[in-house]
Tab-separated table of C-alpha atoms and ligand atoms in Angstrom:
chain	number	residue	atom	x	y	z
A	1	MET	CA	38.868	129.929	139.443
A	2	ASN	CA	37.811	126.723	137.831
A	3	ASP	CA	34.023	126.755	138.410
A	4	THR	CA	33.666	123.219	136.463
A	5	ILE	CA	32.465	120.147	137.859
A	6	PHE	CA	36.066	118.928	137.241
A	7	GLY	CA	37.535	121.601	139.108
A	8	LYS	CA	35.409	120.726	142.104
A	9	ILE	CA	36.843	117.199	141.868
A	10	ILE	CA	40.345	118.576	141.785
A	11	ARG	CA	39.405	120.250	145.036
A	12	ARG	CA	37.481	117.224	146.380
A	13	GLU	CA	34.489	119.187	146.682
A	14	ILE	CA	32.856	116.286	145.149
A	15	PRO	CA	33.526	112.633	144.747
A	16	ALA	CA	35.128	110.646	141.878
A	17	GLN	CA	36.666	107.265	141.570
A	18	ILE	CA	40.143	108.608	141.298
A	19	VAL	CA	42.434	105.887	139.160
A	20	TYR	CA	45.966	107.978	139.147
A	21	GLU	CA	47.389	111.153	140.667
A	22	ASP	CA	50.890	113.130	140.076
A	23	GLU	CA	51.655	116.769	140.469
A	24	ASP	CA	50.093	117.656	137.453
A	25	VAL	CA	47.578	115.165	136.407
A	26	LEU	CA	44.508	113.891	137.803
A	27	ALA	CA	42.451	110.766	136.357
A	28	PHE	CA	39.420	109.434	137.660
A	29	LYS	CA	36.549	106.958	136.058
A	30	ASP	CA	34.045	108.371	133.640
A	31	ILE	CA	30.594	108.460	135.278
A	32	ALA	CA	28.946	107.656	132.301
A	33	PRO	CA	31.298	105.280	130.510
A	34	GLN	CA	31.019	104.773	126.730
A	35	ALA	CA	33.208	101.633	126.862
A	36	PRO	CA	34.338	99.078	129.514
A	37	VAL	CA	37.242	101.175	130.356
A	38	HIS	CA	36.517	105.056	130.509
A	39	VAL	CA	38.780	107.176	132.249
A	40	LEU	CA	39.141	110.843	132.250
A	41	PHE	CA	42.732	112.777	132.338
A	42	ILE	CA	42.599	116.120	133.560
A	43	PRO	CA	45.329	118.831	134.122
A	44	LYS	CA	45.182	119.717	138.049
A	45	GLN	CA	47.348	123.157	138.254
A	46	VAL	CA	46.077	124.990	135.675
A	47	HIS	CA	42.389	125.894	134.176
A	48	VAL	CA	42.385	125.569	130.456
A	49	PRO	CA	38.832	125.569	129.153
A	50	THR	CA	39.199	124.079	125.712
A	51	LEU	CA	42.002	122.990	123.750
A	52	ASP	CA	41.652	126.184	121.287
A	53	ASP	CA	42.285	128.065	124.441
A	54	LEU	CA	45.577	126.292	125.035
A	55	LYS	CA	48.631	128.483	124.731
A	56	PRO	CA	52.057	127.364	123.268
A	57	ASP	CA	53.882	127.301	126.577
A	58	GLN	CA	50.991	124.972	127.890
A	59	ALA	CA	51.709	122.539	125.254
A	60	ALA	CA	53.441	120.059	127.801
A	61	LEU	CA	50.262	119.682	129.721
A	62	VAL	CA	48.880	117.825	127.039
A	63	GLY	CA	51.632	115.551	126.707
A	64	LYS	CA	51.348	114.880	130.247
A	65	LEU	CA	47.727	113.654	129.877
A	66	VAL	CA	48.863	111.726	126.886
A	67	LEU	CA	51.833	110.312	128.898
A	68	ALA	CA	49.710	109.549	132.042
A	69	ALA	CA	47.186	107.759	130.050
A	70	ALA	CA	49.447	105.556	128.135
A	71	GLU	CA	51.337	104.546	131.493
A	72	TYR	CA	47.938	103.579	132.976
A	73	ALA	CA	47.005	101.489	129.894
A	74	ARG	CA	50.083	99.434	130.228
A	75	GLN	CA	49.794	99.112	134.271
A	76	GLU	CA	46.208	98.193	133.441
A	77	GLY	CA	47.171	95.472	131.042
A	78	PHE	CA	45.288	96.714	127.735
A	79	ALA	CA	47.978	98.681	126.088
A	80	GLU	CA	49.000	95.730	123.926
A	81	ASN	CA	45.170	95.070	122.848
A	82	GLY	CA	44.948	98.849	122.027
A	83	TYR	CA	42.646	101.958	123.298
A	84	ARG	CA	41.560	105.247	122.074
A	85	VAL	CA	42.426	108.805	123.364
A	86	VAL	CA	40.067	111.694	122.498
A	87	MET	CA	39.604	115.328	123.396
A	88	ASN	CA	36.599	117.057	122.573
A	89	CYS	CA	36.838	120.876	121.440
A	90	ARG	CA	33.648	122.888	122.140
A	91	GLU	CA	29.942	122.353	120.825
A	92	ASP	CA	30.425	120.227	117.801
A	93	ALA	CA	32.474	117.879	119.488
A	94	GLY	CA	29.879	117.266	122.490
A	95	GLN	CA	32.340	119.083	124.734
A	96	THR	CA	29.999	119.388	127.994
A	97	VAL	CA	32.797	119.976	130.558
A	98	TYR	CA	35.049	123.307	130.032
A	99	HIS	CA	38.287	122.253	131.633
A	100	ILE	CA	40.244	120.362	129.240
A	101	HIS	CA	40.313	116.620	129.521
A	102	LEU	CA	41.576	113.605	127.631
A	103	HIS	CA	39.234	110.739	127.504
A	104	LEU	CA	40.790	107.033	127.296
A	105	LEU	CA	38.548	104.159	126.030
A	106	ALA	CA	39.511	100.849	125.880
A	107	GLY	CA	38.175	97.359	127.048
A	108	ALA	CA	36.389	96.312	123.707
A	109	ALA	CA	37.122	96.518	119.987
A	110	LEU	CA	35.735	100.333	119.442
A	111	GLY	CA	33.716	101.524	116.800
A	112	TYR	CA	34.430	104.008	114.421
A	113	PHE	CA	33.049	107.465	115.210
A	114	GLY	CA	32.301	110.432	113.010
A	115	ALA	CA	29.488	112.923	111.763
A	116	ALA	CA	25.993	111.783	113.001
A	117	GLY	CA	23.526	111.700	110.377
B	1	AMP	P1	33.155	116.139	127.105
B	1	AMP	O1	31.710	115.370	126.602
B	1	AMP	O2	34.328	115.673	126.258
B	1	AMP	O3	33.076	117.360	127.974
B	1	AMP	O4	33.250	115.005	128.388
B	1	AMP	C1	32.925	115.096	129.584
B	1	AMP	C2	32.644	113.789	130.207
B	1	AMP	O5	32.769	114.041	131.745
B	1	AMP	C3	31.572	112.840	129.943
B	1	AMP	O6	32.020	111.822	129.193
B	1	AMP	C4	30.812	112.798	131.122
B	1	AMP	O7	30.156	111.583	131.294
B	1	AMP	C5	31.863	112.826	132.153
B	1	AMP	N1	31.315	113.319	133.633
B	1	AMP	C6	30.676	114.389	133.822
B	1	AMP	N2	30.541	114.816	135.274
B	1	AMP	C7	31.385	113.928	135.928
B	1	AMP	C8	31.646	113.259	137.236
B	1	AMP	N3	31.253	113.860	138.178
B	1	AMP	N4	32.340	112.432	137.528
B	1	AMP	C9	32.925	111.628	136.402
B	1	AMP	N5	32.868	111.870	135.128
B	1	AMP	C10	31.868	112.879	134.607
């Protein structure tokens, strides 16, 4: 059972601004955007809490998230200017939702990020 907030979005128990969906992937706008475009791409059928839990036979899942994000970027017209994709794993990376997700950030020149302090 995917008891995370993203599980609830997949099951339509809570609303989200969905921008893309196929058999395996759901994408919706981040509720607290960190860039003019900030979309989250998540697997729909399988619950994997963190990247560290990903099994070799689930590798294609991450590829599907990346390909869906790249296609979205092309369709929305910002692929040529560029974008960033990020996956946070656990506490030190700031992961807050324990269902793997790919952040797509775009729409402005993005600053460098690294260790705080
Ligand atoms: P992370 O910190 O990598 O776990 O990213 C989780 C992201 O989910 C954050 O950027 C949050 O702003 C976003 N988020 C949390 N709840 C929601 C929600 N209900 N709808 C859309 N995005 C959300």
